[in-house]
Amino acid sequence: MKISVFKLNIISMIIFMLFAAMLLFSNLALAATHTISLSAEKLPNGQFGYKMINHASSEGDTPTYPDTAVIPGPTLFVKQGDVVNVELINNIDVDVGFFVPELASGNAKQVAPGQTGNYQINTQTVGTFPYGDIESHLVGLFGAIVVDNQDNRVQSFVDVAGEIVSIKRKKLDKEIVLFMVGSTFWGTEIINGTQTPLWTNPSLRAVQDDKIRFHILSLGPGHTWHLHAHRWLESTGIPVSQTAPSVIDVRLMKDNYDSHSFTVKAGVGVGPGVWQYHCHLFSHMEAGMAGTFTVLAKGSKKYEASIAGASPYGAIYLNPSDAPGLVTFEITDVPGSHFRSTRHKDLSPVTKTRSLEIIPPESSVHFVMSDTEGVHTITSLIWPSGANDDNGGGDSRRIPFDQIKPYRGGGIVKLSTPGLYVFTCKVHPYMFGAVIVDDPATVGLDLGDTIDIAGGLNNIPTSSDLATQLLKLFLVSTTYENWMNFASNEPWTVSYPSVDVRTDLGPLNLADVLIARYHKGVNKIPLAPLINPAIPGVGEVWIDTQSEKTAGKAKHGTVTVLDAETWKLKRKIALPEINMNNPHNMWTNRDQSVVYVTQWFDKRMTFVNREDGSLIRDIRVGDSPAHVMTLPTTDELLITLNGENGMARINPGEFEVNRRTFTQTPGADNANPHGHWIKYDGTLVSTSNIGTHDAGIYDTTTGQIMSRTPTGAGSHPIAAGMTKEKLYMANLLTHSVTVVRMSDGENLKTISLIADYDPISGKLDDNDKNGVLAIGVLPVQTPVSPDGRAVVTANLLGMITIIDTRTDEIVKMLPCPQGCHGVNFGAKKNGGYYAYVTSQFADVLTIVDIDPNGDGNLSDADVVGLISLVADNNVSSDDTIIGMQGQGGQGVLAIPNVYNGWVQNLPETWKAGLTAEQINP
């Protein structure tokens, strides 16, 4: 009998469909119905967690869950095809939800505070999957759902000699759930159906030959999971394939969310021992993303329970406990709250800031980059002297805490030595978060007897002027209510924590000390009057008011445009259509028609129409673009990538990066350039390399590294300026300016900005014998005037220093509002130059005339203007300003560009407003 191939195919298809239908109905017959009620709760440290209220199953048995909210949330075990209904009760003060991205069933709605939402989970896919809230998952609202086969088979394990052994779930000795979030592990252990929270970086334990099923899940930026001394099957599928499976000991976890489940036999092939688990990315591992897995000898069953790490329920200020505690800082793009404690609402009545935490010794500090588009480091700025001693307990060997590479992650560190710890970001070094480790047995919150400060200042008494100056800066910068508001015409009123702190002089009231030292003993200080310069400027001044908040976007930041001829504001540019994020630095093209604006907390740079402030293009250029300039010879753009290791380059008239100039050789340490300057003839560019503490000089044509001049250990070079022959590099943490000969990179001189300053008493003496009393603490931008005569440096602590390039000596110090940051030069009408100076924590622009009488003597430089950056209703704006009006002054740009090399290429219409000396400086 003959049967056609076509008929055979039809018969095969019918048989397959019947088999599939039988399988489906079989699964439906075995399917259970789960009714799960969860609540979202606030934990003692301010993080959020899910709590199991009730779990009912038609099969009867359900796990034993913790009776409190936990991180990660309760692990939900179901089987393929089960019906899973979830009720979520929102007991916190923000909208939350319940979303399983890989098992989505179309109901990802958010639930308002006090309300209840209902969800259903699609369980047709076997595997382990993360669930959580879309907005708050990185601060605790996450957990795992495990969808197993109906026959209870789980992942096979590798036994002695590589034998692959299948196993069912009831034969497991325990299951461990580990989430990789930020740079921290969060864990749960499951033994005989009982779920126990392991919290952060737990010490896992098992007995030799125990069969353990691991569920590794990742949220946010990707990770690499590694467990020492053990091997497992790469495939997370249950059946053993006919081909030889891959056996691995490392698994790459994808960005956003990922999961990987496997089974191991504890100690197989190696026996008892202590093995490490960690993220294999070095920067994550050095941030604390590691723990131990101890395999005990057979017969040690009573010791099999793992040891939990630091917990949100542990010992922290306002929450006494015998267990080690955990406080958490969210890293954010929000000005004044870049390190935001998750319980700042509870603490701020005492601390007055959102960025200060208090813990007892042996508790831990956790950082997670949950609300930022940029890359960051978590880096120690201040720590108690001796906290890094090897016998100091806790993570003393990790103090000072640092990360060599900025990334989107976080960190965790246990602190043992009482005293003050201040953390920052090397990329954005005015981001501050502080922790006081307080010994409960002492009177007052412990600041310690002495502190060490990044940059090499060690054993500074906590009662000293420098220590209290830095405390004041911290409490001003992290408390928006303490920023200077000149536009109000009201005195500057500050609110410091009125608490006793323990210093080297014993207990002192912190507020009383700060007000007595820096506010003349009163809490209200009259601010300097607003004043316009008597002589107009030329053109416009563009200011990055990086903190200003507008209604039409989530991120902060505007550009403020000032008419330099009338000293009136012309425009506010928020660009809500692109959610412009923390605009930081600017430059313009050759004909002054386009302004380039970097977004420092992002990956983007924006092209803005100078004439009307409208958006031309918004493009991605790389991580944390800081400064932007053009080559004077070709108009090509060079943008420093502060979060990376080079400069992005864009051809004139184009809108995409076409090449890069790298700021280090392959395999060298990360340079992370911040500020840069280009030589007047376009041949050389210099970068301030914060990662390698040097001034790099590069050939702009070939990209060749011409020289790398060290600026000092821990110096943190941050900005540059140039004459025709010399480079001036501001060093933030050593409070100095390095002078470099550009032809060969020789360090000609290091100008100390604190040579006259006694950090203990605060007194100034002419220690450098230059006839001028001056101080500059935390210098930032430091350009050279277009005529090459003056270096004007903005110092974050609130002072302006002026260096004469003929002598390389400080010739003048001038006052500046808090957070002095940006400087750039513009033309003064009828000759000369103004230095325009911005302040981060004040709503004004300071205008300095470096040579008011034109006699060439810079010692008579003076502040000639103080202009409000707060807009009234007459100022054009593309969005409604709703907060931090005029605040956050950072980059500043005068138009027309009158720097040597650029001014010569201006269109004649712009040259018409300049003198012959300004056109050819």
PDB file of C-alpha atoms in Angstrom, residues 30 45 199 237 245 251 256 320 379 425 435 442 453 455 465 531 557 605 675 682 699 701 721 755 838 845 885 914:
ATOM      1  CA  LEU A  30      -3.138  19.208  37.867  1.00  0.00           C
ATOM      2  CA  ASN A  45      15.441  52.048  57.861  1.00  0.00           C
ATOM      3  CA  TRP A 199      19.225  40.338  54.271  1.00  0.00           C
ATOM      4  CA  GLY A 237      15.888  24.002  31.774  1.00  0.00           C
ATOM      5  CA  PRO A 245      25.397  20.112  28.674  1.00  0.00           C
ATOM      6  CA  ARG A 251      27.050  33.441  34.767  1.00  0.00           C
ATOM      7  CA  ASN A 256      17.346  45.445  33.718  1.00  0.00           C
ATOM      8  CA  PRO A 320      17.418  49.786  68.986  1.00  0.00           C
ATOM      9  CA  THR A 379      34.129  57.487  47.655  1.00  0.00           C
ATOM     10  CA  CYS A 425      31.212  60.865  44.110  1.00  0.00           C
ATOM     11  CA  VAL A 435      27.224  58.949  58.533  1.00  0.00           C
ATOM     12  CA  THR A 442      29.522  58.572  75.060  1.00  0.00           C
ATOM     13  CA  ILE A 453      40.453  64.179  54.693  1.00  0.00           C
ATOM     14  CA  GLY A 455      43.859  64.684  49.564  1.00  0.00           C
ATOM     15  CA  ASP A 465      38.214  75.533  61.801  1.00  0.00           C
ATOM     16  CA  ILE A 531      24.125  95.548  42.026  1.00  0.00           C
ATOM     17  CA  GLY A 557      17.962  72.227  35.522  1.00  0.00           C
ATOM     18  CA  MET A 605      24.475  66.776  25.043  1.00  0.00           C
ATOM     19  CA  GLY A 675      37.435  69.882  32.611  1.00  0.00           C
ATOM     20  CA  GLY A 682      44.056  74.137  18.154  1.00  0.00           C
ATOM     21  CA  ASP A 699      47.647  66.082  20.141  1.00  0.00           C
ATOM     22  CA  THR A 701      45.022  65.649  15.285  1.00  0.00           C
ATOM     23  CA  GLY A 721      42.947  77.108  31.821  1.00  0.00           C
ATOM     24  CA  ALA A 755      49.434  78.343  52.283  1.00  0.00           C
ATOM     25  CA  THR A 838      28.470  81.185  39.456  1.00  0.00           C
ATOM     26  CA  LEU A 845      25.884  85.623  39.371  1.00  0.00           C
ATOM     27  CA  GLN A 885      14.573  79.530  41.567  1.00  0.00           C
ATOM     28  CA  LEU A 914      34.750  94.578  20.451  1.00  0.00           C
TER      29      LEU A 914
END
